[in-house]
Amino acid sequence: MYNCYINDYYSEGGVVLFKIGDYIAHPMHGAGIIEGIVSKKINGAERDYYVLKLPVGDMVVMVPVEGCENIGVRNIISGAEAKKVIDSFSELDICMTQNWNKRYRENMDKLKSGNLLEVASVVKGLMCRDNERGLSTGERKMLHSAKQILISELVIAMNVNYEQIEKELYASI
């Protein structure tokens, strides 16, 4: 466990952000639970960080408390919303440009948006492309990251395992 100096809420400028035990979603890493809030001195500046434990791969991410809203950190979706994402996966429109560089940039923008339906469209588009033509190494890595971002949040929101969600997604393309 991490050295937590805040047991309840962290407040910045009177705004309550997140507390230990909250489930949150990071746009580039996926969803996890806040295990602690620590203070670290980096480059001479002391800052507070959320210690985010991700269920997929047992990864730990330190997210700066200040500016986490600008990064796109948010509460995870509800179980009902997660079910809607899975149910709508087969109907998601995918429009991918033929130009690899442009397609990669567009997909990266969708991932950075933090919008789970945008992430789902990247996952579906890359899965379909992989089935049709195969993927380059870069797009294969992007598919892996996008699936981790999407599935980690669905796993927590629906309280099911990774393999079950992944199987449902593959069945609906």
GROMACS .gro file of C-alpha atoms in nm:
model
  173
    1MET     CA    1   0.000   0.000   0.000
    2TYR     CA    2   0.112   0.354  -0.063
    3ASN     CA    3   0.183   0.619   0.195
    4CYS     CA    4  -0.148   0.801   0.183
    5TYR     CA    5  -0.171   1.129   0.365
    6ILE     CA    6  -0.531   1.199   0.271
    7ASN     CA    7  -0.797   0.963   0.398
    8ASP     CA    8  -1.105   1.125   0.261
    9TYR     CA    9  -1.131   1.388  -0.012
   10TYR     CA   10  -0.870   1.592  -0.188
   11SER     CA   11  -0.987   1.943  -0.256
   12GLU     CA   12  -0.820   2.182  -0.497
   13GLY     CA   13  -0.955   2.536  -0.486
   14GLY     CA   14  -1.265   2.410  -0.307
   15VAL     CA   15  -1.345   2.159  -0.583
   16VAL     CA   16  -1.365   1.797  -0.473
   17LEU     CA   17  -1.188   1.582  -0.729
   18PHE     CA   18  -1.139   1.214  -0.641
   19LYS     CA   19  -1.082   1.018  -0.324
   20ILE     CA   20  -0.900   0.699  -0.239
   21GLY     CA   21  -1.110   0.403  -0.350
   22ASP     CA   22  -1.271   0.585  -0.645
   23TYR     CA   23  -1.270   0.418  -0.984
   24ILE     CA   24  -1.149   0.657  -1.252
   25ALA     CA   25  -1.058   0.640  -1.620
   26HIS     CA   26  -0.737   0.782  -1.767
   27PRO     CA   27  -0.771   0.843  -2.143
   28MET     CA   28  -0.436   0.685  -2.235
   29HIS     CA   29  -0.408   0.410  -1.972
   30GLY     CA   30  -0.761   0.293  -1.902
   31ALA     CA   31  -0.961   0.253  -1.584
   32GLY     CA   32  -0.848   0.165  -1.236
   33ILE     CA   33  -0.885   0.237  -0.868
   34ILE     CA   34  -0.717   0.515  -0.675
   35GLU     CA   35  -0.504   0.335  -0.418
   36GLY     CA   36  -0.352   0.645  -0.267
   37ILE     CA   37  -0.256   1.007  -0.300
   38VAL     CA   38   0.113   1.080  -0.256
   39SER     CA   39   0.336   1.382  -0.266
   40LYS     CA   40   0.649   1.358  -0.483
   41LYS     CA   41   0.924   1.607  -0.557
   42ILE     CA   42   1.007   1.597  -0.928
   43ASN     CA   43   1.234   1.851  -1.098
   44GLY     CA   44   1.241   2.058  -0.781
   45ALA     CA   45   0.864   2.094  -0.761
   46GLU     CA   46   0.655   1.906  -0.509
   47ARG     CA   47   0.325   1.780  -0.646
   48ASP     CA   48   0.046   1.552  -0.537
   49TYR     CA   49  -0.031   1.243  -0.743
   50TYR     CA   50  -0.313   0.992  -0.753
   51VAL     CA   51  -0.176   0.639  -0.742
   52LEU     CA   52  -0.396   0.460  -0.998
   53LYS     CA   53  -0.387   0.079  -1.002
   54LEU     CA   54  -0.507  -0.068  -1.330
   55PRO     CA   55  -0.665  -0.415  -1.324
   56VAL     CA   56  -0.522  -0.513  -1.662
   57GLY     CA   57  -0.157  -0.606  -1.630
   58ASP     CA   58  -0.135  -0.491  -1.266
   59MET     CA   59   0.009  -0.159  -1.384
   60VAL     CA   60   0.035   0.142  -1.152
   61VAL     CA   61   0.013   0.495  -1.293
   62MET     CA   62   0.081   0.815  -1.105
   63VAL     CA   63  -0.153   1.089  -1.224
   64PRO     CA   64  -0.085   1.450  -1.119
   65VAL     CA   65  -0.376   1.579  -0.910
   66GLU     CA   66  -0.332   1.930  -1.046
   67GLY     CA   67  -0.457   1.936  -1.400
   68CYS     CA   68  -0.601   1.584  -1.408
   69GLU     CA   69  -0.921   1.727  -1.552
   70ASN     CA   70  -0.719   1.879  -1.838
   71ILE     CA   71  -0.568   1.536  -1.906
   72GLY     CA   72  -0.920   1.395  -1.933
   73VAL     CA   73  -0.930   1.187  -1.616
   74ARG     CA   74  -1.294   1.117  -1.526
   75ASN     CA   75  -1.520   0.885  -1.329
   76ILE     CA   76  -1.585   0.553  -1.498
   77ILE     CA   77  -1.914   0.489  -1.669
   78SER     CA   78  -2.199   0.300  -1.502
   79GLY     CA   79  -2.274  -0.065  -1.563
   80ALA     CA   80  -2.578   0.032  -1.773
   81GLU     CA   81  -2.366   0.266  -1.987
   82ALA     CA   82  -2.104  -0.007  -2.029
   83LYS     CA   83  -2.373  -0.248  -2.148
   84LYS     CA   84  -2.486   0.013  -2.403
   85VAL     CA   85  -2.127   0.044  -2.532
   86ILE     CA   86  -2.104  -0.332  -2.583
   87ASP     CA   87  -2.452  -0.353  -2.738
   88SER     CA   88  -2.375  -0.069  -2.981
   89PHE     CA   89  -2.028  -0.203  -3.075
   90SER     CA   90  -2.157  -0.396  -3.378
   91GLU     CA   91  -2.335  -0.085  -3.512
   92LEU     CA   92  -2.046   0.157  -3.467
   93ASP     CA   93  -1.956   0.330  -3.792
   94ILE     CA   94  -1.592   0.296  -3.880
   95CYS     CA   95  -1.435   0.516  -4.139
   96MET     CA   96  -1.063   0.469  -4.176
   97THR     CA   97  -0.851   0.651  -4.427
   98GLN     CA   98  -0.622   0.453  -4.653
   99ASN     CA   99  -0.324   0.671  -4.568
  100TRP     CA  100  -0.147   0.503  -4.274
  101ASN     CA  101  -0.010   0.823  -4.116
  102LYS     CA  102  -0.342   1.006  -4.132
  103ARG     CA  103  -0.531   0.702  -4.002
  104TYR     CA  104  -0.285   0.667  -3.712
  105ARG     CA  105  -0.321   1.036  -3.616
  106GLU     CA  106  -0.701   1.021  -3.636
  107ASN     CA  107  -0.709   0.709  -3.419
  108MET     CA  108  -0.468   0.865  -3.167
  109ASP     CA  109  -0.692   1.173  -3.142
  110LYS     CA  110  -0.991   0.948  -3.073
  111LEU     CA  111  -0.799   0.765  -2.800
  112LYS     CA  112  -0.686   1.090  -2.637
  113SER     CA  113  -1.045   1.219  -2.634
  114GLY     CA  114  -1.134   0.990  -2.345
  115ASN     CA  115  -1.473   0.924  -2.506
  116LEU     CA  116  -1.534   0.550  -2.468
  117LEU     CA  117  -1.741   0.527  -2.788
  118GLU     CA  118  -1.453   0.689  -2.981
  119VAL     CA  119  -1.214   0.436  -2.826
  120ALA     CA  120  -1.456   0.157  -2.918
  121SER     CA  121  -1.462   0.279  -3.279
  122VAL     CA  122  -1.080   0.264  -3.290
  123VAL     CA  123  -1.088  -0.090  -3.149
  124LYS     CA  124  -1.353  -0.202  -3.396
  125GLY     CA  125  -1.184  -0.034  -3.692
  126LEU     CA  126  -0.846  -0.189  -3.616
  127MET     CA  127  -0.999  -0.530  -3.545
  128CYS     CA  128  -1.179  -0.522  -3.882
  129ARG     CA  129  -0.867  -0.402  -4.061
  130ASP     CA  130  -0.664  -0.679  -3.895
  131ASN     CA  131  -0.916  -0.939  -4.019
  132GLU     CA  132  -0.912  -0.798  -4.373
  133ARG     CA  133  -0.549  -0.701  -4.435
  134GLY     CA  134  -0.349  -0.742  -4.118
  135LEU     CA  135  -0.195  -0.458  -3.920
  136SER     CA  136   0.142  -0.289  -3.920
  137THR     CA  137   0.345  -0.311  -3.600
  138GLY     CA  138   0.239   0.041  -3.500
  139GLU     CA  139  -0.129  -0.027  -3.551
  140ARG     CA  140  -0.101  -0.364  -3.374
  141LYS     CA  141   0.039  -0.180  -3.069
  142MET     CA  142  -0.237   0.079  -3.098
  143LEU     CA  143  -0.502  -0.195  -3.110
  144HIS     CA  144  -0.353  -0.354  -2.798
  145SER     CA  145  -0.355  -0.019  -2.613
  146ALA     CA  146  -0.705   0.074  -2.732
  147LYS     CA  147  -0.842  -0.264  -2.625
  148GLN     CA  148  -0.680  -0.223  -2.284
  149ILE     CA  149  -0.831   0.125  -2.242
  150LEU     CA  150  -1.178   0.009  -2.350
  151ILE     CA  151  -1.189  -0.327  -2.178
  152SER     CA  152  -1.039  -0.208  -1.848
  153GLU     CA  153  -1.331   0.031  -1.802
  154LEU     CA  154  -1.594  -0.220  -1.913
  155VAL     CA  155  -1.448  -0.483  -1.678
  156ILE     CA  156  -1.479  -0.252  -1.377
  157ALA     CA  157  -1.817  -0.105  -1.474
  158MET     CA  158  -1.977  -0.446  -1.538
  159ASN     CA  159  -1.778  -0.647  -1.281
  160VAL     CA  160  -1.681  -0.919  -1.530
  161ASN     CA  161  -1.347  -1.053  -1.649
  162TYR     CA  162  -1.130  -0.928  -1.935
  163GLU     CA  163  -1.165  -1.242  -2.147
  164GLN     CA  164  -1.545  -1.229  -2.135
  165ILE     CA  165  -1.557  -0.870  -2.262
  166GLU     CA  166  -1.293  -0.938  -2.529
  167LYS     CA  167  -1.491  -1.241  -2.650
  168GLU     CA  168  -1.811  -1.031  -2.675
  169LEU     CA  169  -1.630  -0.764  -2.877
  170TYR     CA  170  -1.483  -1.014  -3.124
  171ALA     CA  171  -1.822  -1.182  -3.162
  172SER     CA  172  -1.985  -0.854  -3.261
  173ILE     CA  173  -1.758  -0.749  -3.549
   0.00000   0.00000   0.00000
